[in-house]
Amino acid sequence: MKTWLYLPLLLLAVFVMPACKKTTNEIVIPNQTILVEASPNDWIYDNTDQTYNWSTSVPELNGVNQLDGVIVSMARYAPNSSAAPQEFEMLPQVFANQSYNVLHNENTVFVQIKGINGVASAPPPTKVRIKIVLIPSEQ
């Protein structure tokens, strides 16, 4: 008699439980990457604060808000090489007694180089590749 009471539970476990499936919805927010190259003569010296400055227009920044991310990195070309660099270093940073800082507004990215510890500022001796990554954020 008790066997008949457990039979519906067994049938429920056999037929209903495998039909249960956990589903997850992933929302992918694509980022946008912009590559720009800067030659040594593209850097402009500012005598008032003794820095070298470079800027580029990035119209894609127009829709960026405070919750979004803007990541700027820089890669140096090897001297006398035309091969595109593959290793990017995130800015801001200090490299070879030069401080690299980044600012941006709604349509322009600025990179500033300033010497540290009394060292005069100097532009990169070779061209550099600047990578700007715009990461939208959903809140």
mmCIF file with all atom_site columns, C-alpha atoms in Angstrom:
data_model
loop_
_atom_site.group_PDB
_atom_site.id
_atom_site.type_symbol
_atom_site.label_atom_id
_atom_site.label_alt_id
_atom_site.label_comp_id
_atom_site.label_asym_id
_atom_site.label_entity_id
_atom_site.label_seq_id
_atom_site.pdbx_PDB_ins_code
_atom_site.Cartn_x
_atom_site.Cartn_y
_atom_site.Cartn_z
_atom_site.occupancy
_atom_site.B_iso_or_equiv
_atom_site.pdbx_formal_charge
_atom_site.auth_seq_id
_atom_site.auth_comp_id
_atom_site.auth_asym_id
_atom_site.auth_atom_id
_atom_site.pdbx_PDB_model_num
ATOM 1   C CA . MET A 1 1   ? 0.000  0.000  0.000   1.00 0.00 ? 1   MET A CA 1
ATOM 2   C CA . LYS A 1 2   ? 2.768  2.413  0.895   1.00 0.00 ? 2   LYS A CA 1
ATOM 3   C CA . THR A 1 3   ? 4.423  1.621  -2.428  1.00 0.00 ? 3   THR A CA 1
ATOM 4   C CA . TRP A 1 4   ? 1.492  3.170  -4.260  1.00 0.00 ? 4   TRP A CA 1
ATOM 5   C CA . LEU A 1 5   ? 1.874  6.396  -2.261  1.00 0.00 ? 5   LEU A CA 1
ATOM 6   C CA . TYR A 1 6   ? 5.472  6.869  -3.364  1.00 0.00 ? 6   TYR A CA 1
ATOM 7   C CA . LEU A 1 7   ? 4.764  6.117  -7.029  1.00 0.00 ? 7   LEU A CA 1
ATOM 8   C CA . PRO A 1 8   ? 3.414  9.640  -7.881  1.00 0.00 ? 8   PRO A CA 1
ATOM 9   C CA . LEU A 1 9   ? 6.453  11.218 -6.242  1.00 0.00 ? 9   LEU A CA 1
ATOM 10  C CA . LEU A 1 10  ? 8.767  8.976  -8.239  1.00 0.00 ? 10  LEU A CA 1
ATOM 11  C CA . LEU A 1 11  ? 6.967  9.794  -11.489 1.00 0.00 ? 11  LEU A CA 1
ATOM 12  C CA . LEU A 1 12  ? 7.128  13.505 -10.667 1.00 0.00 ? 12  LEU A CA 1
ATOM 13  C CA . ALA A 1 13  ? 10.872 13.269 -10.098 1.00 0.00 ? 13  ALA A CA 1
ATOM 14  C CA . VAL A 1 14  ? 11.455 11.292 -13.299 1.00 0.00 ? 14  VAL A CA 1
ATOM 15  C CA . PHE A 1 15  ? 9.388  13.419 -15.690 1.00 0.00 ? 15  PHE A CA 1
ATOM 16  C CA . VAL A 1 16  ? 9.151  16.917 -14.236 1.00 0.00 ? 16  VAL A CA 1
ATOM 17  C CA . MET A 1 17  ? 12.530 17.575 -12.662 1.00 0.00 ? 17  MET A CA 1
ATOM 18  C CA . PRO A 1 18  ? 14.606 17.081 -15.860 1.00 0.00 ? 18  PRO A CA 1
ATOM 19  C CA . ALA A 1 19  ? 12.347 19.615 -17.568 1.00 0.00 ? 19  ALA A CA 1
ATOM 20  C CA . CYS A 1 20  ? 13.453 22.320 -15.105 1.00 0.00 ? 20  CYS A CA 1
ATOM 21  C CA . LYS A 1 21  ? 16.260 24.331 -16.618 1.00 0.00 ? 21  LYS A CA 1
ATOM 22  C CA . LYS A 1 22  ? 17.970 27.372 -15.218 1.00 0.00 ? 22  LYS A CA 1
ATOM 23  C CA . THR A 1 23  ? 18.252 30.162 -17.735 1.00 0.00 ? 23  THR A CA 1
ATOM 24  C CA . THR A 1 24  ? 20.430 33.224 -17.378 1.00 0.00 ? 24  THR A CA 1
ATOM 25  C CA . ASN A 1 25  ? 20.222 36.380 -19.402 1.00 0.00 ? 25  ASN A CA 1
ATOM 26  C CA . GLU A 1 26  ? 23.511 38.136 -19.975 1.00 0.00 ? 26  GLU A CA 1
ATOM 27  C CA . ILE A 1 27  ? 23.498 41.714 -21.133 1.00 0.00 ? 27  ILE A CA 1
ATOM 28  C CA . VAL A 1 28  ? 26.586 42.543 -23.154 1.00 0.00 ? 28  VAL A CA 1
ATOM 29  C CA . ILE A 1 29  ? 27.410 46.219 -23.455 1.00 0.00 ? 29  ILE A CA 1
ATOM 30  C CA . PRO A 1 30  ? 29.940 46.614 -26.265 1.00 0.00 ? 30  PRO A CA 1
ATOM 31  C CA . ASN A 1 31  ? 32.847 48.970 -25.796 1.00 0.00 ? 31  ASN A CA 1
ATOM 32  C CA . GLN A 1 32  ? 34.355 51.133 -28.506 1.00 0.00 ? 32  GLN A CA 1
ATOM 33  C CA . THR A 1 33  ? 38.073 51.289 -29.248 1.00 0.00 ? 33  THR A CA 1
ATOM 34  C CA . ILE A 1 34  ? 39.757 54.168 -31.084 1.00 0.00 ? 34  ILE A CA 1
ATOM 35  C CA . LEU A 1 35  ? 43.404 53.974 -32.219 1.00 0.00 ? 35  LEU A CA 1
ATOM 36  C CA . VAL A 1 36  ? 45.318 57.168 -32.997 1.00 0.00 ? 36  VAL A CA 1
ATOM 37  C CA . GLU A 1 37  ? 49.002 57.672 -33.764 1.00 0.00 ? 37  GLU A CA 1
ATOM 38  C CA . ALA A 1 38  ? 51.062 60.617 -32.543 1.00 0.00 ? 38  ALA A CA 1
ATOM 39  C CA . SER A 1 39  ? 54.411 61.537 -34.112 1.00 0.00 ? 39  SER A CA 1
ATOM 40  C CA . PRO A 1 40  ? 57.129 63.284 -32.083 1.00 0.00 ? 40  PRO A CA 1
ATOM 41  C CA . ASN A 1 41  ? 56.387 66.582 -33.864 1.00 0.00 ? 41  ASN A CA 1
ATOM 42  C CA . ASP A 1 42  ? 52.668 66.368 -32.924 1.00 0.00 ? 42  ASP A CA 1
ATOM 43  C CA . TRP A 1 43  ? 53.481 67.225 -29.289 1.00 0.00 ? 43  TRP A CA 1
ATOM 44  C CA . ILE A 1 44  ? 53.185 70.967 -28.537 1.00 0.00 ? 44  ILE A CA 1
ATOM 45  C CA . TYR A 1 45  ? 55.380 72.534 -25.875 1.00 0.00 ? 45  TYR A CA 1
ATOM 46  C CA . ASP A 1 46  ? 53.678 74.808 -23.338 1.00 0.00 ? 46  ASP A CA 1
ATOM 47  C CA . ASN A 1 47  ? 56.235 77.203 -21.866 1.00 0.00 ? 47  ASN A CA 1
ATOM 48  C CA . THR A 1 48  ? 54.002 78.312 -18.974 1.00 0.00 ? 48  THR A CA 1
ATOM 49  C CA . ASP A 1 49  ? 53.905 74.930 -17.239 1.00 0.00 ? 49  ASP A CA 1
ATOM 50  C CA . GLN A 1 50  ? 56.845 73.347 -19.143 1.00 0.00 ? 50  GLN A CA 1
ATOM 51  C CA . THR A 1 51  ? 54.843 70.411 -20.489 1.00 0.00 ? 51  THR A CA 1
ATOM 52  C CA . TYR A 1 52  ? 54.329 68.751 -23.847 1.00 0.00 ? 52  TYR A CA 1
ATOM 53  C CA . ASN A 1 53  ? 50.695 68.385 -24.852 1.00 0.00 ? 53  ASN A CA 1
ATOM 54  C CA . TRP A 1 54  ? 48.926 66.300 -27.464 1.00 0.00 ? 54  TRP A CA 1
ATOM 55  C CA . SER A 1 55  ? 45.227 66.228 -28.239 1.00 0.00 ? 55  SER A CA 1
ATOM 56  C CA . THR A 1 56  ? 42.896 64.489 -30.627 1.00 0.00 ? 56  THR A CA 1
ATOM 57  C CA . SER A 1 57  ? 39.265 64.978 -31.473 1.00 0.00 ? 57  SER A CA 1
ATOM 58  C CA . VAL A 1 58  ? 37.048 62.058 -30.415 1.00 0.00 ? 58  VAL A CA 1
ATOM 59  C CA . PRO A 1 59  ? 33.437 62.814 -31.370 1.00 0.00 ? 59  PRO A CA 1
ATOM 60  C CA . GLU A 1 60  ? 32.356 59.505 -29.790 1.00 0.00 ? 60  GLU A CA 1
ATOM 61  C CA . LEU A 1 61  ? 32.974 61.080 -26.354 1.00 0.00 ? 61  LEU A CA 1
ATOM 62  C CA . ASN A 1 62  ? 29.930 63.293 -26.867 1.00 0.00 ? 62  ASN A CA 1
ATOM 63  C CA . GLY A 1 63  ? 27.594 60.664 -25.377 1.00 0.00 ? 63  GLY A CA 1
ATOM 64  C CA . VAL A 1 64  ? 29.845 59.685 -22.455 1.00 0.00 ? 64  VAL A CA 1
ATOM 65  C CA . ASN A 1 65  ? 28.568 60.424 -18.961 1.00 0.00 ? 65  ASN A CA 1
ATOM 66  C CA . GLN A 1 66  ? 30.134 60.165 -15.498 1.00 0.00 ? 66  GLN A CA 1
ATOM 67  C CA . LEU A 1 67  ? 29.125 56.524 -15.082 1.00 0.00 ? 67  LEU A CA 1
ATOM 68  C CA . ASP A 1 68  ? 30.865 55.453 -18.297 1.00 0.00 ? 68  ASP A CA 1
ATOM 69  C CA . GLY A 1 69  ? 34.530 54.520 -18.414 1.00 0.00 ? 69  GLY A CA 1
ATOM 70  C CA . VAL A 1 70  ? 37.202 56.109 -20.576 1.00 0.00 ? 70  VAL A CA 1
ATOM 71  C CA . ILE A 1 71  ? 40.499 54.241 -20.603 1.00 0.00 ? 71  ILE A CA 1
ATOM 72  C CA . VAL A 1 72  ? 43.525 55.666 -22.409 1.00 0.00 ? 72  VAL A CA 1
ATOM 73  C CA . SER A 1 73  ? 46.681 53.669 -23.006 1.00 0.00 ? 73  SER A CA 1
ATOM 74  C CA . MET A 1 74  ? 49.822 54.274 -25.032 1.00 0.00 ? 74  MET A CA 1
ATOM 75  C CA . ALA A 1 75  ? 52.268 52.039 -26.889 1.00 0.00 ? 75  ALA A CA 1
ATOM 76  C CA . ARG A 1 76  ? 55.691 53.098 -28.105 1.00 0.00 ? 76  ARG A CA 1
ATOM 77  C CA . TYR A 1 77  ? 57.071 52.075 -31.476 1.00 0.00 ? 77  TYR A CA 1
ATOM 78  C CA . ALA A 1 78  ? 60.541 50.589 -31.442 1.00 0.00 ? 78  ALA A CA 1
ATOM 79  C CA . PRO A 1 79  ? 63.125 52.969 -32.981 1.00 0.00 ? 79  PRO A CA 1
ATOM 80  C CA . ASN A 1 80  ? 63.334 52.608 -36.777 1.00 0.00 ? 80  ASN A CA 1
ATOM 81  C CA . SER A 1 81  ? 60.497 50.096 -36.804 1.00 0.00 ? 81  SER A CA 1
ATOM 82  C CA . SER A 1 82  ? 57.288 50.168 -38.790 1.00 0.00 ? 82  SER A CA 1
ATOM 83  C CA . ALA A 1 83  ? 55.745 47.190 -36.973 1.00 0.00 ? 83  ALA A CA 1
ATOM 84  C CA . ALA A 1 84  ? 52.743 48.273 -34.946 1.00 0.00 ? 84  ALA A CA 1
ATOM 85  C CA . PRO A 1 85  ? 53.308 47.988 -31.191 1.00 0.00 ? 85  PRO A CA 1
ATOM 86  C CA . GLN A 1 86  ? 51.336 45.327 -29.352 1.00 0.00 ? 86  GLN A CA 1
ATOM 87  C CA . GLU A 1 87  ? 51.923 46.241 -25.692 1.00 0.00 ? 87  GLU A CA 1
ATOM 88  C CA . PHE A 1 88  ? 49.887 49.134 -24.345 1.00 0.00 ? 88  PHE A CA 1
ATOM 89  C CA . GLU A 1 89  ? 50.504 50.849 -20.999 1.00 0.00 ? 89  GLU A CA 1
ATOM 90  C CA . MET A 1 90  ? 47.583 52.506 -19.241 1.00 0.00 ? 90  MET A CA 1
ATOM 91  C CA . LEU A 1 91  ? 47.798 56.218 -18.583 1.00 0.00 ? 91  LEU A CA 1
ATOM 92  C CA . PRO A 1 92  ? 48.377 58.053 -16.266 1.00 0.00 ? 92  PRO A CA 1
ATOM 93  C CA . GLN A 1 93  ? 51.790 56.686 -15.441 1.00 0.00 ? 93  GLN A CA 1
ATOM 94  C CA . VAL A 1 94  ? 55.431 57.614 -14.951 1.00 0.00 ? 94  VAL A CA 1
ATOM 95  C CA . PHE A 1 95  ? 57.943 56.355 -17.504 1.00 0.00 ? 95  PHE A CA 1
ATOM 96  C CA . ALA A 1 96  ? 61.606 57.384 -17.905 1.00 0.00 ? 96  ALA A CA 1
ATOM 97  C CA . ASN A 1 97  ? 61.259 60.395 -15.526 1.00 0.00 ? 97  ASN A CA 1
ATOM 98  C CA . GLN A 1 98  ? 58.235 61.651 -17.472 1.00 0.00 ? 98  GLN A CA 1
ATOM 99  C CA . SER A 1 99  ? 54.737 61.861 -16.012 1.00 0.00 ? 99  SER A CA 1
ATOM 100 C CA . TYR A 1 100 ? 51.947 61.104 -18.507 1.00 0.00 ? 100 TYR A CA 1
ATOM 101 C CA . ASN A 1 101 ? 48.503 62.470 -17.591 1.00 0.00 ? 101 ASN A CA 1
ATOM 102 C CA . VAL A 1 102 ? 45.178 62.244 -19.416 1.00 0.00 ? 102 VAL A CA 1
ATOM 103 C CA . LEU A 1 103 ? 42.202 64.599 -19.506 1.00 0.00 ? 103 LEU A CA 1
ATOM 104 C CA . HIS A 1 104 ? 39.107 64.520 -21.671 1.00 0.00 ? 104 HIS A CA 1
ATOM 105 C CA . ASN A 1 105 ? 36.054 66.610 -22.298 1.00 0.00 ? 105 ASN A CA 1
ATOM 106 C CA . GLU A 1 106 ? 32.982 65.922 -24.418 1.00 0.00 ? 106 GLU A CA 1
ATOM 107 C CA . ASN A 1 107 ? 34.902 65.570 -27.699 1.00 0.00 ? 107 ASN A CA 1
ATOM 108 C CA . THR A 1 108 ? 38.679 65.734 -27.108 1.00 0.00 ? 108 THR A CA 1
ATOM 109 C CA . VAL A 1 109 ? 41.308 63.620 -25.351 1.00 0.00 ? 109 VAL A CA 1
ATOM 110 C CA . PHE A 1 110 ? 44.402 65.414 -24.023 1.00 0.00 ? 110 PHE A CA 1
ATOM 111 C CA . VAL A 1 111 ? 47.695 63.742 -23.058 1.00 0.00 ? 111 VAL A CA 1
ATOM 112 C CA . GLN A 1 112 ? 50.237 65.817 -21.117 1.00 0.00 ? 112 GLN A CA 1
ATOM 113 C CA . ILE A 1 113 ? 53.895 64.973 -20.491 1.00 0.00 ? 113 ILE A CA 1
ATOM 114 C CA . LYS A 1 114 ? 55.741 66.605 -17.620 1.00 0.00 ? 114 LYS A CA 1
ATOM 115 C CA . GLY A 1 115 ? 59.223 65.898 -16.282 1.00 0.00 ? 115 GLY A CA 1
ATOM 116 C CA . ILE A 1 116 ? 59.527 64.763 -12.674 1.00 0.00 ? 116 ILE A CA 1
ATOM 117 C CA . ASN A 1 117 ? 62.209 65.379 -10.032 1.00 0.00 ? 117 ASN A CA 1
ATOM 118 C CA . GLY A 1 118 ? 63.549 68.424 -11.873 1.00 0.00 ? 118 GLY A CA 1
ATOM 119 C CA . VAL A 1 119 ? 63.928 66.628 -15.214 1.00 0.00 ? 119 VAL A CA 1
ATOM 120 C CA . ALA A 1 120 ? 62.897 68.688 -18.237 1.00 0.00 ? 120 ALA A CA 1
ATOM 121 C CA . SER A 1 121 ? 59.889 67.331 -20.091 1.00 0.00 ? 121 SER A CA 1
ATOM 122 C CA . ALA A 1 122 ? 60.455 65.735 -23.485 1.00 0.00 ? 122 ALA A CA 1
ATOM 123 C CA . PRO A 1 123 ? 58.136 64.300 -26.121 1.00 0.00 ? 123 PRO A CA 1
ATOM 124 C CA . PRO A 1 124 ? 58.458 60.613 -27.052 1.00 0.00 ? 124 PRO A CA 1
ATOM 125 C CA . PRO A 1 125 ? 61.415 60.131 -29.443 1.00 0.00 ? 125 PRO A CA 1
ATOM 126 C CA . THR A 1 126 ? 59.386 57.858 -31.742 1.00 0.00 ? 126 THR A CA 1
ATOM 127 C CA . LYS A 1 127 ? 55.771 57.864 -32.759 1.00 0.00 ? 127 LYS A CA 1
ATOM 128 C CA . VAL A 1 128 ? 53.320 56.354 -30.284 1.00 0.00 ? 128 VAL A CA 1
ATOM 129 C CA . ARG A 1 129 ? 49.977 54.661 -30.684 1.00 0.00 ? 129 ARG A CA 1
ATOM 130 C CA . ILE A 1 130 ? 47.237 55.952 -28.391 1.00 0.00 ? 130 ILE A CA 1
ATOM 131 C CA . LYS A 1 131 ? 44.359 53.584 -27.660 1.00 0.00 ? 131 LYS A CA 1
ATOM 132 C CA . ILE A 1 132 ? 41.133 55.120 -26.308 1.00 0.00 ? 132 ILE A CA 1
ATOM 133 C CA . VAL A 1 133 ? 38.512 52.678 -25.019 1.00 0.00 ? 133 VAL A CA 1
ATOM 134 C CA . LEU A 1 134 ? 35.004 53.939 -24.269 1.00 0.00 ? 134 LEU A CA 1
ATOM 135 C CA . ILE A 1 135 ? 33.075 51.629 -21.938 1.00 0.00 ? 135 ILE A CA 1
ATOM 136 C CA . PRO A 1 136 ? 29.370 52.425 -21.500 1.00 0.00 ? 136 PRO A CA 1
ATOM 137 C CA . SER A 1 137 ? 27.841 51.559 -18.147 1.00 0.00 ? 137 SER A CA 1
ATOM 138 C CA . GLU A 1 138 ? 24.251 50.521 -17.474 1.00 0.00 ? 138 GLU A CA 1
ATOM 139 C CA . GLN A 1 139 ? 23.017 51.439 -13.987 1.00 0.00 ? 139 GLN A CA 1
#
